[in-house]
Amino acid sequence: MKHLTLLFFCLMAWSHVNAQVSISYNNETQWKTYDDFNAVFLDTDEFIYKADTKQARADHRGNGYRDNDVSGCAAAIWCQAIYYDMVVNAYNRAKAEGNKARMKKYKKLHDKIYNGEKTHYVNFDFDNPSTNNGWFVYDDIMWWTGALARAYETFGKAEYLKYSEQSFCRVWYGSEKVGDDGSYADPARFAGKSGGGMFWEWQPIDHARPHKPGDFRSACINFPTVIAACHLYQLVPEGRTPSTAARPTYQTKDWYLEKAKEVYAWADKVLVDANGRVADGIHGGAPGFSDHLYNQATYIGASCMLYQLTQDASYLTKAQRAADYIIDHMCTKSILDFEKGYEQGVYAAIYAQYIKMLVYDCGLDDVAKQKYLSHIQINLQSAYANMDKTRGIQMGNFAKKTSKNDVVESYGASGMPALMLMFPAEKK
């Protein structure tokens, strides 16, 4: 009987590894979903992205058609960083596939988008708190820190690394111009439960006051900070002399890894429960738990990166636990639940960036790898089947049909092409 039981479980494991999700898309149609996303949402005069399909152009902040504003609203500044990641990912996929024509195409597109974003967002002057095209919360900046680090890793242009480090340090130390004291809740300054991790914002925007105990420390700044610090640890040169400035614009290699571990340790302890569920953040008391895909995603990414850098298996265990929580508690009939709040549609595109890391870059065994891959394929197939075939876009609610007459936001529409770029239909 024991032998039969063992055989049964072995066969179940084998069938799970070899289970295939039936998909109707292929590599070429995946590329088309990304090109269609750009055709609909990229302002090819400014080379930044529009908020929704009602906007003829992208030139200022605004909530778009939800506020009956069709005057040219750009997508939110932090979401622009996610869309910028997508063109970098497109180039990297083309390179992996050995397609030189596509590499040239997406390198050219990357350069236009980079220049458009830089021009619009005050030449990446992270000390500019303009409410229209400047910077006014820490996580807006940190999303760009990670994106620029990945661009440097891909293209090797020193300017990208310079801006990535400057933005990281601006978040960490604050700005003399703005007057804020930085995002880092230094335990030497904020004792007890008030110390550790990263503050989410500074207030007021243009003449900031110092942070105080109980100010909000959110997952959406803490885990992106870990990710950015891990990238910078990998990218900056050995042997740097530490800066003696009160507000440095760069740091040493070892400093980045040390701070990545420190911030992760605090956030993992305070903001994550035993099931891998990530809280949105903490004010003064207990953390506030609510399920958001981007928080789960960046926790997965931070855990995967620290696992890769340290080979400490506990990080990988935590990444898988967070991914399992998504599958078990944040899906309906296997399809990712859609969050309808403004800008929240972009969460699936962020998920794409980091679930790919877990599936392909962390040495998972075949059973675990196939589990997560099947989860992604089921979602992509549903999104693809439910897209508007006329425009080639999908609203972000993968379980719901998008019609040609629907107003679609770039936030939700980014999910399908972002996942398509990261998970080839025919993996070579």
XYZ file of C-alpha atoms in Angstrom:
428
model
C 0.000 0.000 0.000
C 2.831 2.398 0.826
C 4.399 1.695 -2.564
C 1.095 2.424 -4.347
C 0.662 5.651 -2.409
C 4.184 6.761 -3.283
C 3.608 5.885 -6.932
C 0.363 7.898 -6.933
C 2.070 11.018 -5.606
C 4.981 10.628 -8.018
C 2.552 10.394 -10.936
C 0.630 13.430 -9.664
C 3.847 15.440 -9.442
C 4.900 14.309 -12.927
C 1.532 15.246 -14.418
C 1.658 18.673 -12.731
C 5.109 19.380 -14.110
C 4.053 18.404 -17.604
C 0.608 19.998 -17.501
C 0.180 22.412 -20.366
C -2.231 25.315 -20.488
C -3.960 25.611 -23.833
C -3.091 29.025 -25.298
C -4.145 30.636 -28.559
C -1.443 33.296 -28.684
C 2.105 32.846 -29.977
C 5.313 34.860 -29.854
C 4.334 37.050 -32.794
C 0.951 37.925 -31.329
C 2.680 38.695 -28.026
C 4.880 41.248 -29.765
C 1.777 42.704 -31.408
C 0.084 43.274 -28.036
C 3.007 45.459 -26.995
C 3.062 47.373 -30.262
C -0.708 47.903 -30.049
C -0.386 49.210 -26.487
C 2.110 51.796 -27.729
C -0.002 52.662 -30.764
C -2.959 53.504 -28.513
C -1.321 55.113 -25.471
C 2.080 56.547 -26.397
C 2.019 60.237 -27.297
C 4.442 60.235 -30.219
C 5.014 63.978 -29.983
C 5.965 64.019 -26.297
C 6.963 60.336 -26.008
C 5.276 59.882 -22.675
C 2.108 57.890 -22.082
C -1.499 59.059 -21.979
C -3.802 58.253 -19.088
C -6.619 56.772 -21.171
C -8.086 56.405 -24.630
C -10.028 59.670 -24.302
C -6.811 61.721 -24.224
C -5.514 63.018 -27.553
C -2.131 63.783 -26.029
C -0.132 63.610 -22.784
C 1.088 66.895 -21.381
C -0.093 67.379 -17.773
C -1.177 65.621 -14.604
C -4.821 64.752 -14.141
C -7.277 61.961 -13.434
C -8.409 61.784 -17.009
C -11.857 60.802 -18.106
C -12.829 59.828 -14.539
C -12.868 63.566 -13.811
C -14.367 64.326 -17.233
C -10.959 65.705 -18.194
C -9.954 64.950 -21.776
C -7.568 67.891 -22.099
C -4.406 65.805 -22.448
C -3.817 63.952 -19.179
C -0.593 62.012 -18.904
C -0.421 58.765 -16.993
C 0.853 59.118 -13.428
C 4.563 59.774 -13.068
C 5.300 56.506 -11.242
C 3.346 54.510 -13.812
C 5.447 56.085 -16.564
C 8.377 54.256 -14.939
C 6.529 50.952 -15.299
C 5.859 51.640 -18.976
C 9.531 52.573 -19.365
C 10.438 49.183 -17.897
C 8.364 47.613 -20.659
C 10.467 49.030 -23.497
C 13.639 47.894 -21.726
C 12.064 44.454 -21.367
C 11.115 44.443 -25.039
C 14.710 45.117 -26.028
C 15.994 42.399 -23.702
C 13.535 39.865 -25.055
C 14.475 40.723 -28.638
C 18.121 40.247 -27.670
C 17.376 36.888 -26.031
C 15.602 35.804 -29.219
C 18.525 36.962 -31.357
C 16.307 39.258 -33.402
C 18.575 42.138 -34.435
C 15.836 44.008 -36.284
C 13.677 44.085 -33.167
C 16.653 45.017 -31.017
C 17.249 48.029 -33.256
C 13.557 48.924 -33.260
C 13.169 48.849 -29.483
C 16.488 50.517 -28.793
C 15.343 53.407 -30.966
C 11.966 53.452 -29.211
C 13.677 53.284 -25.823
C 15.793 56.323 -26.607
C 12.742 58.331 -27.655
C 10.787 57.353 -24.541
C 13.749 58.029 -22.260
C 14.271 61.482 -23.754
C 10.552 62.218 -23.632
C 10.251 61.207 -19.987
C 13.397 63.094 -19.015
C 12.265 66.248 -20.791
C 8.776 66.171 -19.345
C 9.808 65.385 -15.797
C 12.076 68.423 -15.369
C 15.222 66.672 -16.642
C 15.044 64.212 -13.738
C 15.564 67.016 -11.244
C 14.335 65.025 -8.250
C 14.441 68.146 -6.054
C 11.712 69.823 -8.092
C 8.350 69.496 -6.263
C 6.159 70.862 -9.070
C 2.698 69.336 -8.795
C 2.397 69.158 -12.589
C 5.627 67.539 -13.731
C 7.858 67.282 -10.679
C 8.176 64.959 -7.697
C 6.223 64.924 -4.467
C 6.199 61.456 -2.885
C 9.117 59.142 -2.283
C 7.754 56.094 -4.065
C 7.262 58.078 -7.310
C 11.015 58.652 -7.304
C 11.971 55.140 -6.222
C 10.024 53.475 -9.040
C 12.192 55.499 -11.411
C 15.343 54.565 -9.470
C 14.758 50.898 -10.231
C 13.752 51.504 -13.841
C 16.827 53.623 -14.550
C 19.074 51.019 -12.920
C 17.617 48.347 -15.200
C 18.157 50.633 -18.204
C 21.813 51.045 -17.231
C 22.167 47.293 -16.800
C 20.749 46.825 -20.308
C 22.349 49.658 -22.269
C 25.359 50.681 -20.171
C 24.925 54.440 -20.566
C 26.495 56.171 -17.553
C 23.752 58.811 -17.388
C 21.169 56.188 -16.433
C 23.237 55.008 -13.468
C 23.934 58.608 -12.413
C 20.226 59.431 -12.259
C 19.436 56.129 -10.568
C 21.916 56.802 -7.774
C 20.946 60.459 -7.439
C 17.290 59.531 -7.094
C 18.001 56.787 -4.564
C 20.045 59.152 -2.412
C 17.484 61.941 -2.750
C 14.868 59.558 -1.316
C 17.158 58.298 1.425
C 18.625 61.592 2.632
C 16.012 64.153 1.640
C 16.452 67.400 -0.251
C 18.022 70.621 0.931
C 15.947 72.496 -1.643
C 12.622 70.971 -0.603
C 13.581 70.833 3.059
C 12.473 67.276 3.777
C 14.554 64.988 5.963
C 14.434 61.909 3.751
C 12.473 58.692 3.624
C 14.685 56.608 5.899
C 13.149 56.167 9.349
C 16.540 55.876 10.997
C 16.245 53.731 14.160
C 18.897 55.947 15.761
C 16.486 58.853 15.445
C 13.072 57.184 15.667
C 13.181 54.886 18.664
C 11.217 51.701 19.209
C 8.305 50.910 16.892
C 8.666 54.273 15.154
C 12.093 53.393 13.757
C 13.028 51.332 10.739
C 11.962 51.196 7.120
C 11.015 54.048 4.837
C 8.472 56.853 5.051
C 6.110 57.178 2.093
C 5.872 60.959 1.683
C 6.969 64.388 2.740
C 4.498 67.165 3.541
C 3.758 69.895 2.682
C 4.984 69.362 -0.844
C 6.912 72.586 -1.358
C 8.078 73.374 2.195
C 8.333 70.070 3.981
C 8.293 69.587 7.733
C 10.441 66.927 9.444
C 8.947 63.469 9.788
C 7.508 62.467 13.128
C 6.771 59.096 14.767
C 3.648 57.546 13.300
C 4.080 58.930 9.775
C 3.104 56.399 7.139
C 5.635 53.740 6.160
C 4.198 51.819 3.210
C 5.091 48.634 1.391
C 5.167 50.587 -1.867
C 8.277 52.502 -0.821
C 9.980 49.854 1.325
C 10.185 46.943 -1.091
C 11.006 49.070 -4.180
C 13.821 50.574 -2.078
C 15.194 47.078 -1.449
C 14.956 46.254 -5.151
C 16.698 49.468 -6.208
C 19.451 49.005 -3.623
C 20.059 45.454 -4.850
C 20.323 46.674 -8.439
C 22.769 49.410 -7.452
C 24.874 46.953 -5.450
C 25.236 44.910 -8.628
C 25.989 47.899 -10.853
C 28.276 50.333 -9.053
C 32.053 49.812 -9.129
C 34.128 48.241 -6.381
C 36.470 50.349 -4.278
C 34.562 53.624 -4.125
C 35.542 56.122 -1.483
C 32.515 56.788 0.753
C 31.007 60.254 0.362
C 31.417 62.665 3.264
C 28.589 64.956 2.121
C 25.620 65.486 4.414
C 23.395 64.423 1.527
C 25.462 62.146 -0.749
C 24.494 61.588 -4.388
C 26.095 58.148 -4.528
C 27.066 55.362 -2.178
C 29.445 52.424 -2.011
C 28.653 48.967 -3.268
C 28.585 47.386 0.191
C 26.413 50.194 1.573
C 23.672 49.433 -0.953
C 23.558 45.753 -0.010
C 23.684 46.528 3.712
C 20.715 48.902 3.411
C 18.799 46.488 1.189
C 19.084 43.829 3.892
C 18.208 46.265 6.669
C 15.098 47.704 5.037
C 13.959 44.243 3.968
C 14.386 42.854 7.490
C 12.213 45.629 8.952
C 9.523 45.463 6.260
C 9.402 41.663 6.270
C 8.969 41.641 10.046
C 6.419 44.451 10.278
C 4.498 44.374 6.996
C 4.283 40.675 6.087
C 2.361 37.937 7.885
C 3.156 34.233 8.167
C 1.113 33.453 5.031
C 3.100 35.815 2.830
C 0.385 38.473 2.828
C 1.780 42.006 2.551
C 0.221 44.895 4.451
C -0.274 48.197 2.666
C 1.660 49.978 5.413
C 1.741 51.161 8.987
C 0.914 54.493 10.626
C 1.274 54.500 14.389
C -0.246 51.227 15.554
C -0.607 47.885 13.831
C -0.049 47.446 10.103
C -3.084 47.817 7.859
C -3.605 44.677 5.794
C -5.320 44.942 2.429
C -4.506 42.903 -0.637
C -2.720 44.790 -3.418
C -0.938 42.987 -6.217
C 1.907 45.495 -6.502
C 2.835 45.076 -2.841
C 2.897 41.294 -3.209
C 4.911 41.726 -6.427
C 7.619 43.978 -5.018
C 7.955 41.732 -1.966
C 8.515 38.841 -4.371
C 11.077 40.909 -6.293
C 12.942 42.049 -3.177
C 13.022 38.491 -1.841
C 14.229 37.045 -5.154
C 16.987 39.623 -5.525
C 18.309 39.095 -2.014
C 18.183 35.348 -2.582
C 20.235 35.729 -5.757
C 22.783 37.957 -4.015
C 23.125 35.969 -0.789
C 21.958 32.434 -1.633
C 20.053 32.494 1.657
C 17.198 30.072 0.963
C 14.869 31.814 3.421
C 14.456 34.669 0.933
C 13.334 32.266 -1.789
C 10.898 30.588 0.596
C 9.347 33.985 1.327
C 9.097 34.853 -2.364
C 7.227 31.622 -3.057
C 4.967 32.125 -0.050
C 3.994 35.568 -1.383
C 3.330 34.160 -4.857
C 1.260 31.333 -3.387
C -0.798 33.876 -1.467
C -1.662 35.599 -4.744
C -2.777 32.349 -6.366
C -4.739 31.177 -3.325
C -6.324 34.446 -2.158
C -6.128 37.086 -4.912
C -7.624 35.209 -7.833
C -11.167 34.219 -8.772
C -11.395 31.021 -10.773
C -7.623 31.279 -11.271
C -7.819 34.800 -12.780
C -6.163 37.705 -10.981
C -8.650 39.964 -9.226
C -8.825 43.409 -10.810
C -8.466 46.525 -8.645
C -10.578 49.348 -10.010
C -9.035 52.339 -8.241
C -7.316 54.972 -10.344
C -3.792 53.841 -11.338
C -4.318 50.436 -9.698
C -4.700 48.725 -13.042
C -0.928 48.997 -13.483
C -0.363 46.471 -10.712
C -0.328 43.495 -13.096
C 2.492 45.101 -15.095
C 4.511 45.400 -11.891
C 3.694 41.786 -11.086
C 5.085 40.820 -14.501
C 8.470 42.321 -13.646
C 8.933 40.229 -10.513
C 7.007 36.990 -11.005
C 9.230 36.496 -14.060
C 12.231 36.740 -11.734
C 10.814 34.019 -9.499
C 9.896 31.685 -12.365
C 13.038 31.952 -14.472
C 15.887 33.329 -12.363
C 15.802 31.553 -8.996
C 16.436 27.920 -9.894
C 12.992 26.610 -8.923
C 12.340 22.911 -9.279
C 10.112 21.857 -12.163
C 6.979 21.427 -10.049
C 7.134 24.933 -8.576
C 8.143 26.521 -11.860
C 5.257 24.917 -13.729
C 2.796 25.952 -11.022
C 3.591 29.643 -11.438
C 4.001 29.440 -15.200
C 0.582 27.804 -15.583
C -0.920 30.546 -13.396
C 0.503 33.208 -15.721
C -0.555 31.372 -18.889
C -4.127 30.977 -17.647
C -4.303 34.712 -16.995
C -2.708 35.665 -20.292
C -5.014 33.398 -22.250
C -8.045 34.927 -20.566
C -6.752 38.450 -21.189
C -5.977 37.668 -24.825
C -9.375 36.063 -25.427
C -11.109 39.073 -23.843
C -9.231 41.877 -25.548
C -10.670 44.348 -28.012
C -9.446 42.896 -31.280
C -9.963 46.217 -33.102
C -7.467 48.186 -31.008
C -5.500 45.216 -29.688
C -5.880 46.269 -26.032
C -7.439 44.796 -22.899
C -8.793 46.830 -19.973
C -6.880 44.936 -17.277
C -9.774 42.918 -15.917
C -8.614 39.725 -17.563
C -11.944 37.969 -16.936
C -14.021 40.641 -18.688
C -14.424 41.372 -22.378
C -13.124 44.730 -23.619
C -15.250 46.172 -26.418
C -14.151 48.586 -29.099
C -16.265 51.316 -27.487
C -14.861 50.993 -23.959
C -12.796 53.821 -22.517
C -9.602 52.065 -21.460
C -6.931 53.408 -19.129
C -3.281 52.813 -19.910
C -2.877 51.507 -16.353
C -5.037 48.436 -16.795
C -4.105 48.026 -20.440
C -0.430 47.622 -19.512
C -0.969 44.315 -17.723
C -1.397 42.013 -20.704
C 1.529 43.294 -22.827
C 3.826 43.516 -19.784
C 3.178 39.862 -18.961
C 3.390 38.891 -22.630
C 6.870 40.411 -22.874
C 8.114 38.477 -19.849
C 6.576 35.082 -20.610
C 7.207 33.974 -24.204
C 4.630 31.603 -25.656
C 7.434 29.548 -27.156
C 10.301 29.647 -24.681
C 13.597 28.792 -26.391
